mmCIF file of C-alpha atoms and ligand atoms in Angstrom:
data_model
loop_
_atom_site.group_PDB
_atom_site.id
_atom_site.type_symbol
_atom_site.label_atom_id
_atom_site.label_comp_id
_atom_site.label_asym_id
_atom_site.label_seq_id
_atom_site.Cartn_x
_atom_site.Cartn_y
_atom_site.Cartn_z
ATOM 1 C CA MET A 1 -60.137 5.022 19.016
ATOM 2 C CA ARG A 2 -57.378 5.664 21.506
ATOM 3 C CA ILE A 3 -53.764 6.175 20.539
ATOM 4 C CA LEU A 4 -51.600 3.432 22.047
ATOM 5 C CA ILE A 5 -48.181 4.312 20.348
ATOM 6 C CA ASN A 6 -47.610 7.596 18.817
ATOM 7 C CA GLU A 7 -45.615 8.447 15.489
ATOM 8 C CA ASN A 8 -42.626 9.689 17.660
ATOM 9 C CA GLU A 9 -42.313 6.478 19.751
ATOM 10 C CA ILE A 10 -42.765 4.292 16.623
ATOM 11 C CA GLY A 11 -39.992 6.209 14.762
ATOM 12 C CA LYS A 12 -37.531 5.838 17.608
ATOM 13 C CA ARG A 13 -38.174 2.209 17.957
ATOM 14 C CA VAL A 14 -38.015 1.503 14.230
ATOM 15 C CA ALA A 15 -34.661 3.244 14.093
ATOM 16 C CA GLU A 16 -33.311 1.248 17.064
ATOM 17 C CA MET A 17 -34.537 -2.049 15.277
ATOM 18 C CA GLY A 18 -32.873 -0.900 12.087
ATOM 19 C CA GLN A 19 -29.493 -0.516 13.900
ATOM 20 C CA ARG A 20 -29.613 -3.759 15.559
ATOM 21 C CA ILE A 21 -30.546 -5.666 12.287
ATOM 22 C CA GLY A 22 -27.922 -3.719 10.491
ATOM 23 C CA ARG A 23 -25.329 -4.925 12.860
ATOM 24 C CA ASP A 24 -26.521 -8.480 12.897
ATOM 25 C CA PHE A 25 -26.666 -8.926 9.180
ATOM 26 C CA GLN A 26 -23.372 -7.044 8.517
ATOM 27 C CA ASP A 27 -21.637 -8.770 5.620
ATOM 28 C CA GLN A 28 -24.605 -11.134 4.961
ATOM 29 C CA ARG A 29 -26.628 -11.046 1.777
ATOM 30 C CA LEU A 30 -29.846 -9.899 3.256
ATOM 31 C CA THR A 31 -33.330 -10.058 1.704
ATOM 32 C CA ILE A 32 -36.171 -8.506 3.641
ATOM 33 C CA VAL A 33 -39.594 -10.140 2.836
ATOM 34 C CA GLY A 34 -42.511 -8.147 3.995
ATOM 35 C CA VAL A 35 -45.809 -9.832 4.573
ATOM 36 C CA LEU A 36 -48.609 -7.935 2.667
ATOM 37 C CA THR A 37 -50.583 -5.870 3.491
ATOM 38 C CA GLY A 38 -49.979 -5.088 7.137
ATOM 39 C CA SER A 39 -46.153 -4.857 7.161
ATOM 40 C CA LEU A 40 -46.063 -2.271 4.337
ATOM 41 C CA VAL A 41 -45.510 0.929 6.460
ATOM 42 C CA PHE A 42 -43.158 -0.815 8.785
ATOM 43 C CA LEU A 43 -41.225 -2.159 5.826
ATOM 44 C CA ALA A 44 -40.992 1.283 4.263
ATOM 45 C CA ASP A 45 -39.656 2.851 7.445
ATOM 46 C CA LEU A 46 -37.292 -0.006 8.611
ATOM 47 C CA THR A 47 -35.535 -0.357 5.108
ATOM 48 C CA ARG A 48 -34.647 3.226 5.293
ATOM 49 C CA GLN A 49 -33.071 2.874 8.832
ATOM 50 C CA LEU A 50 -30.801 0.003 7.526
ATOM 51 C CA ALA A 51 -27.292 1.055 6.798
ATOM 52 C CA ILE A 52 -26.275 -2.183 5.075
ATOM 53 C CA PRO A 53 -27.235 -3.141 1.370
ATOM 54 C CA HIS A 54 -30.338 -5.371 1.194
ATOM 55 C CA ARG A 55 -32.956 -6.497 -1.309
ATOM 56 C CA ILE A 56 -36.714 -6.253 -0.663
ATOM 57 C CA GLY A 57 -39.444 -8.791 -1.453
ATOM 58 C CA VAL A 58 -43.005 -9.367 -0.445
ATOM 59 C CA LEU A 59 -45.399 -12.138 -0.051
ATOM 60 C CA GLN A 60 -49.212 -12.084 0.528
ATOM 61 C CA ALA A 61 -50.789 -13.805 3.566
ATOM 62 C CA SER A 62 -54.284 -13.170 4.742
ATOM 63 C CA SER A 63 -56.339 -14.958 7.327
ATOM 64 C CA TYR A 64 -58.571 -12.201 8.858
ATOM 65 C CA ARG A 65 -61.306 -11.967 6.177
ATOM 66 C CA GLY A 66 -63.578 -9.646 8.160
ATOM 67 C CA ALA A 67 -63.897 -11.483 11.277
ATOM 68 C CA MET A 68 -62.035 -9.757 14.174
ATOM 69 C CA THR A 69 -60.587 -12.426 16.333
ATOM 70 C CA VAL A 70 -61.414 -15.594 14.616
ATOM 71 C CA ALA A 71 -58.811 -16.179 11.870
ATOM 72 C CA GLY A 72 -59.808 -18.291 8.909
ATOM 73 C CA PRO A 73 -57.573 -20.515 6.837
ATOM 74 C CA LEU A 74 -54.234 -18.843 5.871
ATOM 75 C CA HIS A 75 -53.997 -17.938 2.128
ATOM 76 C CA VAL A 76 -50.315 -17.583 1.139
ATOM 77 C CA ASN A 77 -49.094 -16.240 -2.276
ATOM 78 C CA LEU A 78 -45.318 -16.640 -2.696
ATOM 79 C CA GLU A 79 -45.314 -15.522 -6.286
ATOM 80 C CA LEU A 80 -43.779 -12.123 -5.518
ATOM 81 C CA VAL A 81 -40.990 -13.380 -3.598
ATOM 82 C CA PRO A 82 -37.621 -12.754 -5.435
ATOM 83 C CA ASP A 83 -34.923 -15.490 -5.770
ATOM 84 C CA LEU A 84 -33.539 -16.452 -2.344
ATOM 85 C CA GLU A 85 -30.704 -18.607 -3.262
ATOM 86 C CA GLY A 86 -27.685 -17.605 -1.285
ATOM 87 C CA ARG A 87 -29.751 -15.146 0.669
ATOM 88 C CA HIS A 88 -30.388 -14.608 4.464
ATOM 89 C CA VAL A 89 -34.071 -13.763 4.847
ATOM 90 C CA LEU A 90 -35.644 -11.463 7.395
ATOM 91 C CA LEU A 91 -39.292 -12.031 7.252
ATOM 92 C CA LEU A 92 -41.299 -9.048 8.284
ATOM 93 C CA ASP A 93 -44.824 -8.909 9.705
ATOM 94 C CA ASP A 94 -46.879 -6.151 11.562
ATOM 95 C CA ILE A 95 -47.898 -8.122 14.478
ATOM 96 C CA LEU A 96 -47.478 -11.530 16.221
ATOM 97 C CA ASP A 97 -50.949 -12.530 17.560
ATOM 98 C CA THR A 98 -51.506 -16.170 17.911
ATOM 99 C CA GLY A 99 -48.260 -16.846 16.114
ATOM 100 C CA GLN A 100 -49.963 -19.008 13.371
ATOM 101 C CA THR A 101 -49.234 -16.777 10.484
ATOM 102 C CA LEU A 102 -45.452 -16.463 11.117
ATOM 103 C CA ALA A 103 -44.922 -20.081 12.067
ATOM 104 C CA THR A 104 -46.544 -21.067 8.811
ATOM 105 C CA LEU A 105 -44.756 -18.524 6.615
ATOM 106 C CA VAL A 106 -41.199 -19.393 8.065
ATOM 107 C CA ASP A 107 -41.914 -22.923 6.852
ATOM 108 C CA GLU A 108 -43.214 -21.841 3.474
ATOM 109 C CA VAL A 109 -40.095 -19.556 3.065
ATOM 110 C CA ARG A 110 -37.518 -22.074 4.219
ATOM 111 C CA ARG A 111 -38.805 -24.319 1.273
ATOM 112 C CA LEU A 112 -37.712 -21.627 -1.170
ATOM 113 C CA GLY A 113 -34.139 -22.434 -0.213
ATOM 114 C CA PRO A 114 -32.478 -19.364 1.393
ATOM 115 C CA LEU A 115 -29.544 -19.716 3.601
ATOM 116 C CA SER A 116 -31.492 -18.681 6.812
ATOM 117 C CA VAL A 117 -34.774 -17.306 7.904
ATOM 118 C CA ARG A 118 -35.299 -14.836 10.762
ATOM 119 C CA THR A 119 -38.274 -12.787 11.734
ATOM 120 C CA ALA A 120 -39.162 -9.382 12.868
ATOM 121 C CA VAL A 121 -42.379 -7.943 14.102
ATOM 122 C CA LEU A 122 -43.407 -4.502 15.116
ATOM 123 C CA LEU A 123 -45.958 -5.650 17.704
ATOM 124 C CA ARG A 124 -46.478 -8.642 19.917
ATOM 125 C CA LYS A 125 -49.732 -9.165 21.698
ATOM 126 C CA ILE A 126 -49.462 -10.382 25.145
ATOM 127 C CA GLY A 127 -51.543 -13.510 26.128
ATOM 128 C CA ARG A 128 -52.761 -14.489 22.593
ATOM 129 C CA GLN A 129 -50.014 -16.768 21.455
ATOM 130 C CA SER A 130 -51.254 -20.271 20.762
ATOM 131 C CA VAL A 131 -48.420 -21.460 18.572
ATOM 132 C CA PRO A 132 -44.855 -21.667 20.202
ATOM 133 C CA PHE A 133 -42.877 -19.155 18.125
ATOM 134 C CA GLU A 134 -40.265 -16.714 19.089
ATOM 135 C CA PRO A 135 -39.577 -13.717 16.778
ATOM 136 C CA ASN A 136 -35.918 -12.646 16.396
ATOM 137 C CA TYR A 137 -36.838 -9.049 16.517
ATOM 138 C CA TRP A 138 -39.899 -7.200 17.947
ATOM 139 C CA GLY A 139 -40.743 -3.640 18.523
ATOM 140 C CA PHE A 140 -43.430 -3.339 21.175
ATOM 141 C CA GLU A 141 -45.433 -5.686 23.449
ATOM 142 C CA ILE A 142 -49.028 -4.481 23.503
ATOM 143 C CA PRO A 143 -52.045 -5.683 25.595
ATOM 144 C CA ASP A 144 -54.952 -7.836 24.064
ATOM 145 C CA VAL A 145 -56.701 -5.014 22.145
ATOM 146 C CA PHE A 146 -57.492 -4.894 18.498
ATOM 147 C CA VAL A 147 -55.000 -2.198 16.911
ATOM 148 C CA VAL A 148 -55.119 -0.316 13.818
ATOM 149 C CA GLY A 149 -52.904 2.214 12.073
ATOM 150 C CA TYR A 150 -49.187 2.141 10.832
ATOM 151 C CA GLY A 151 -50.170 -0.456 8.158
ATOM 152 C CA LEU A 152 -52.715 -2.393 10.408
ATOM 153 C CA ASP A 153 -56.278 -2.482 9.483
ATOM 154 C CA TYR A 154 -59.815 -3.295 10.519
ATOM 155 C CA HIS A 155 -61.745 -4.374 7.539
ATOM 156 C CA ASP A 156 -59.120 -2.863 5.487
ATOM 157 C CA GLU A 157 -59.589 0.590 7.011
ATOM 158 C CA HIS A 158 -57.225 2.907 9.068
ATOM 159 C CA ARG A 159 -53.948 1.486 7.496
ATOM 160 C CA HIS A 160 -52.787 5.122 6.811
ATOM 161 C CA LEU A 161 -52.912 6.424 10.225
ATOM 162 C CA PRO A 162 -49.301 7.402 11.458
ATOM 163 C CA TYR A 163 -49.774 6.089 14.888
ATOM 164 C CA LEU A 164 -51.124 2.861 16.561
ATOM 165 C CA ALA A 165 -54.559 2.986 18.097
ATOM 166 C CA GLY A 166 -56.717 0.578 19.979
ATOM 167 C CA LEU A 167 -60.363 0.010 18.984
ATOM 168 C CA ASP A 168 -62.795 -0.154 21.820
ATOM 169 C CA ALA A 169 -65.575 -2.806 21.932
ATOM 170 C CA ALA A 170 -68.133 -0.433 20.368
ATOM 171 C CA GLU A 171 -66.009 0.512 17.520
ATOM 172 C CA VAL A 172 -65.353 -3.097 16.848
ATOM 173 C CA ALA A 173 -68.915 -3.926 17.027
ATOM 174 C CA ALA A 174 -69.826 -1.077 14.659
ATOM 175 C CA GLY A 175 -67.168 -2.417 12.324
ATOM 176 C CA ALA A 176 -68.613 -5.767 12.334
ATOM 177 C CA GLU A 177 -71.932 -4.399 10.908
ATOM 178 C CA GLY A 178 -69.903 -2.897 8.205
ATOM 179 C CA ILE A 179 -68.117 0.601 8.629
ATOM 180 C CA ARG A 180 -68.627 1.731 4.961
HETATM 181 P P1 LIG B 1 -51.604 -14.560 13.943
HETATM 182 O O1 LIG B 1 -51.480 -15.544 12.829
HETATM 183 O O2 LIG B 1 -52.704 -14.807 14.894
HETATM 184 O O3 LIG B 1 -50.236 -14.416 14.709
HETATM 185 O O4 LIG B 1 -52.018 -13.160 13.308
HETATM 186 C C1 LIG B 1 -51.218 -12.450 12.648
HETATM 187 C C2 LIG B 1 -51.956 -11.481 11.698
HETATM 188 O O5 LIG B 1 -53.267 -11.178 12.164
HETATM 189 C C3 LIG B 1 -51.273 -10.170 11.435
HETATM 190 O O6 LIG B 1 -50.377 -10.237 10.280
HETATM 191 C C4 LIG B 1 -52.504 -9.219 11.238
HETATM 192 O O7 LIG B 1 -52.824 -9.171 9.798
HETATM 193 C C5 LIG B 1 -53.650 -9.881 11.911
HETATM 194 N N1 LIG B 1 -53.860 -9.279 13.317
HETATM 195 C C6 LIG B 1 -53.781 -9.670 14.461
HETATM 196 N N2 LIG B 1 -53.999 -8.880 15.512
HETATM 197 C C7 LIG B 1 -54.449 -7.797 14.833
HETATM 198 C C8 LIG B 1 -54.759 -6.376 15.305
HETATM 199 O O8 LIG B 1 -54.943 -6.145 16.605
HETATM 200 N N3 LIG B 1 -55.042 -5.493 14.403
HETATM 201 C C9 LIG B 1 -54.917 -5.772 13.076
HETATM 202 N N4 LIG B 1 -54.491 -6.935 12.565
HETATM 203 C C10 LIG B 1 -54.305 -7.981 13.502
HETATM 204 MG MG1 LIG B 2 -51.430 -9.138 8.210
#
């Protein structure tokens, strides 16, 4: 495992994002909707960098069921999303990879009737996007490596790491055989 972005760099960038988002949503009724589980740490840090009042909700989306690069069908659970009537939504995810997840989720959340839906991701992977989709806010561009930490997992492990690390091919292969 190799550290790609350390705790300090993440903290600085999330603070910058919070300032920009706070300015952009000034005087708007904002609800941040985090995509479980990967956005959990990002959500917790970003919300405390926002100087404007806002509500927090979550939804659940999962497509990576063990397999690393091949995403299965997307399972979406909207039951935990609070009432969005009269609200502007900022949909928050950990990483933009192919773009499939966020493109789908924006449509799903729009159907719940908010005033607007914008998106923020901490990471965007270069050269992987297959669905045309432009997030409104993003933290870092990263190369096409599998990353873990700061909420991101491999087989549900490593989410607790305070930094972002890339897994090398051997670690990915070991994980595929079951890391437990
Ligand atoms: P997309 O639909 O291909 O854009 O994938 C987005 C989702 O895939 C994210 O919410 C992550 O859960 C997962 N994902 C994509 N790349 C990585 C990675 O490098 N590490 C951990 N999870 C990833
Ligand atoms: Mg995820």
